Amino acid sequence: MKPAQLTQVIVDKIPSMRKSEAKVANLVLQNPLAMVEKRIVDIAEDADVSEPTVVRFCRAIGCKGFQDFKLSLAQQLAASPSFGQIAVKDSDSTKELSQKVFDSTVDSLLKVRDNLNLKNIDKAIRKLNEAGRVEFYGFGASAAVAADAQHKFFRLRINSVCYSDPHLQNMSASSLGKEDVVIAISQSGRTQALLDSIKLVQKQRGTVIGIAPSFSPVAKQSDIALEIDAEEEFQIFTPLSSRIAQLTIIDTLTIGVAQKKGDDLRDHLKRLQTGLKSLRCNH
Amino acid sequence: MKPAQLTQVIVDKIPSMRKSEAKVANLVLQNPLAMVEKRIVDIAEDADVSEPTVVRFCRAIGCKGFQDFKLSLAQQLAASPSFGQIAVKDSDSTKELSQKVFDSTVDSLLKVRDNLNLKNIDKAIRKLNEAGRVEFYGFGASAAVAADAQHKFFRLRINSVCYSDPHLQNMSASSLGKEDVVIAISQSGRTQALLDSIKLVQKQRGTVIGIAPSFSPVAKQSDIALEIDAEEEFQIFTPLSSRIAQLTIIDTLTIGVAQKKGDDLRDHLKRLQTGLKSLRCNH
DNA sequence: CAAATTCTTGTAAATTTTTTACAAAGTGGA
DNA sequence: TCCACTTTGTAAAAAATTTACAAGAATTTG
């Protein structure tokens, strides 16, 4: 496994820290990269605290000591080099630009990975495996995610459809039963039409798996909430990173279900691939 | 900046090393990962040399001292994780499963990032920025990617559509002109119908940007090829990682074009966001 | 509101770890 | 074999980290 996101751990633990430890934490977050070549005395001086406080800070975030802290931090930064300075400037070259886009995507994937609610993923996989019909609902940017998800579940030989039209959603939702599952996808977690559909599904006693930000109405309303809190590095555009995170969560569900279905499914997929071959160019 | 691959530097310098320094070098190469948590005394003992010899070894390969060596090594190892055993076993728990899915996605993103053809990305951004119409073509799993891409370009106020039906593709392709651009997306790079559409576009003197594996017919036929060679960790399923890589490349193009469009666009996006607010639930 | 308790922080000392200085051992050429 | 030079290890010094403890702040309780 890759090193967990140390910077994320630091952010999470700041509230429970002592005042002077928090000073160190803030210094580190301000410029993680600079820490790597500092000694304990330098950091103590810069943060205006004593050396033992720095050690206490290291222990507080789960490291064995100062060297261990530095090493973990260095490893995280090496894995995603431009952490903390990902904002795209107008002056960036194509090289810098593409690196930033890839790095920020990696960053948010790691962040989401470390905050997964495994219990709910497990529940979701179990439920999907036993489901009658599986429907995917999403609007706007999430419509493409829903379509992608539907395509994957279809390949697993699961009866699945995808609706990104509120009327079709409602009509279909009304026809669901208690063994059916709906996966509701939303970047904002506040789309009113989606909430309406969710309620309709629940009225029919269907199960709703929500993929949305924590504490959002969609997450709260869902029976099983898979929460995603990827900060978007590129604010003004349509969400980029969080959408990739959504897809990856769906991948996890897909593979989880496939694992449960076992060998039986494997044969089916092989046959499917053979079918596709005829559509291909062979030179 | 530090040399990219420390282990490579070590290999290169072994011939010019003293006998006991070479002992250390071999120990390090044998298991680089293990070095990270050792102290100088441990390494000295394991290599059967004295501690100063270890320090001399560190200096010989261009490091400032022992700590510097350890840090550099750790960084290299973190940056290029052993692309090893990610295959999912039937016995995997949900935790292991989701970690593997996320990690393998991260791995392929990093791999693709390091193999990007920047010149072509640059060309593509330039072309897209000047384009009249932009169309996205893709079938199967790539249809969702195309839909997602269309959605993003639409937000950039670029005249864009998406077709995942061969007839519509052909009809539309025939109506394109030389200032128009088509982005053709394919996981396999060998879909015959897509190749046909590409040829039609080129007959009309339109530009085709292909997102497909290296050396594939689609890549070869495209005017600007953006090649993606993500190994799929989960063989039997529909492609997972390479699709994420495709999306991220498209993100790069999107941001690149947005950057070129500048402030003008920023206002437009703000207005768009305000428009969407009315569709949201506010509690 | 003050006394007592607990929690936080820094000082100084101890320990660990790394680095340097130097001397011993080895190597090769005359 | 002897001399000059290189290589390597020992031991001491220096540097860096960690611990122990006490002073001071904050908080609770009578």
mmCIF file of C-alpha atoms in Angstrom, chain A residues 102, chain B residues 83 104-117 120-121 186-190 210-220 225-233 235 239-247 249:
data_model
loop_
_atom_site.group_PDB
_atom_site.id
_atom_site.type_symbol
_atom_site.label_atom_id
_atom_site.label_comp_id
_atom_site.label_asym_id
_atom_site.label_seq_id
_atom_site.Cartn_x
_atom_site.Cartn_y
_atom_site.Cartn_z
ATOM 1 C CA PHE A 102 -2.806 14.451 -13.305
ATOM 2 C CA PHE B 83 3.863 -1.952 -10.253
ATOM 3 C CA SER B 104 -4.151 0.581 -9.481
ATOM 4 C CA THR B 105 -5.991 3.609 -10.797
ATOM 5 C CA VAL B 106 -3.372 5.880 -9.274
ATOM 6 C CA ASP B 107 -0.600 3.757 -10.719
ATOM 7 C CA SER B 108 -1.919 3.941 -14.221
ATOM 8 C CA LEU B 109 -2.504 7.662 -13.962
ATOM 9 C CA LEU B 110 1.101 8.169 -12.951
ATOM 10 C CA LYS B 111 2.284 5.923 -15.734
ATOM 11 C CA VAL B 112 0.255 7.759 -18.322
ATOM 12 C CA ARG B 113 1.379 11.100 -16.939
ATOM 13 C CA ASP B 114 5.006 10.159 -17.420
ATOM 14 C CA ASN B 115 4.460 9.017 -20.980
ATOM 15 C CA LEU B 116 2.407 11.883 -22.286
ATOM 16 C CA ASN B 117 3.297 13.237 -25.656
ATOM 17 C CA ASN B 120 0.660 16.556 -29.293
ATOM 18 C CA ILE B 121 -1.256 17.756 -26.260
ATOM 19 C CA SER B 186 -11.371 4.217 -28.262
ATOM 20 C CA GLN B 187 -10.134 1.780 -25.634
ATOM 21 C CA SER B 188 -9.125 -0.820 -28.148
ATOM 22 C CA GLY B 189 -8.114 1.553 -30.915
ATOM 23 C CA ARG B 190 -9.458 -0.915 -33.440
ATOM 24 C CA GLY B 210 -7.402 10.351 -31.439
ATOM 25 C CA ILE B 211 -7.336 9.068 -27.865
ATOM 26 C CA ALA B 212 -6.312 5.424 -28.159
ATOM 27 C CA PRO B 213 -3.490 2.965 -27.445
ATOM 28 C CA SER B 214 -0.119 3.441 -29.165
ATOM 29 C CA PHE B 215 0.314 1.897 -32.590
ATOM 30 C CA SER B 216 -3.390 1.129 -32.796
ATOM 31 C CA PRO B 217 -5.176 1.855 -36.087
ATOM 32 C CA VAL B 218 -7.078 4.727 -34.490
ATOM 33 C CA ALA B 219 -3.871 6.326 -33.229
ATOM 34 C CA LYS B 220 -2.165 5.862 -36.580
ATOM 35 C CA ALA B 225 -2.660 11.057 -31.586
ATOM 36 C CA LEU B 226 -2.849 11.147 -27.791
ATOM 37 C CA GLU B 227 -1.670 7.694 -26.905
ATOM 38 C CA ILE B 228 -2.663 5.903 -23.743
ATOM 39 C CA ASP B 229 -1.119 2.642 -22.687
ATOM 40 C CA ALA B 230 -2.541 1.868 -19.299
ATOM 41 C CA GLU B 231 -2.230 -1.747 -18.451
ATOM 42 C CA GLU B 232 -5.465 -3.036 -17.110
ATOM 43 C CA GLU B 233 -5.040 -4.722 -13.790
ATOM 44 C CA GLN B 235 -8.307 -8.145 -17.140
ATOM 45 C CA PRO B 239 -11.479 -1.378 -19.060
ATOM 46 C CA LEU B 240 -11.307 0.587 -15.836
ATOM 47 C CA SER B 241 -7.987 2.342 -15.480
ATOM 48 C CA SER B 242 -7.478 3.336 -19.075
ATOM 49 C CA ARG B 243 -10.849 5.003 -19.119
ATOM 50 C CA ILE B 244 -9.870 7.122 -16.128
ATOM 51 C CA ALA B 245 -6.693 8.016 -17.964
ATOM 52 C CA GLN B 246 -8.714 9.067 -20.988
ATOM 53 C CA LEU B 247 -10.876 11.280 -18.841
ATOM 54 C CA ILE B 249 -6.327 13.602 -20.646
#
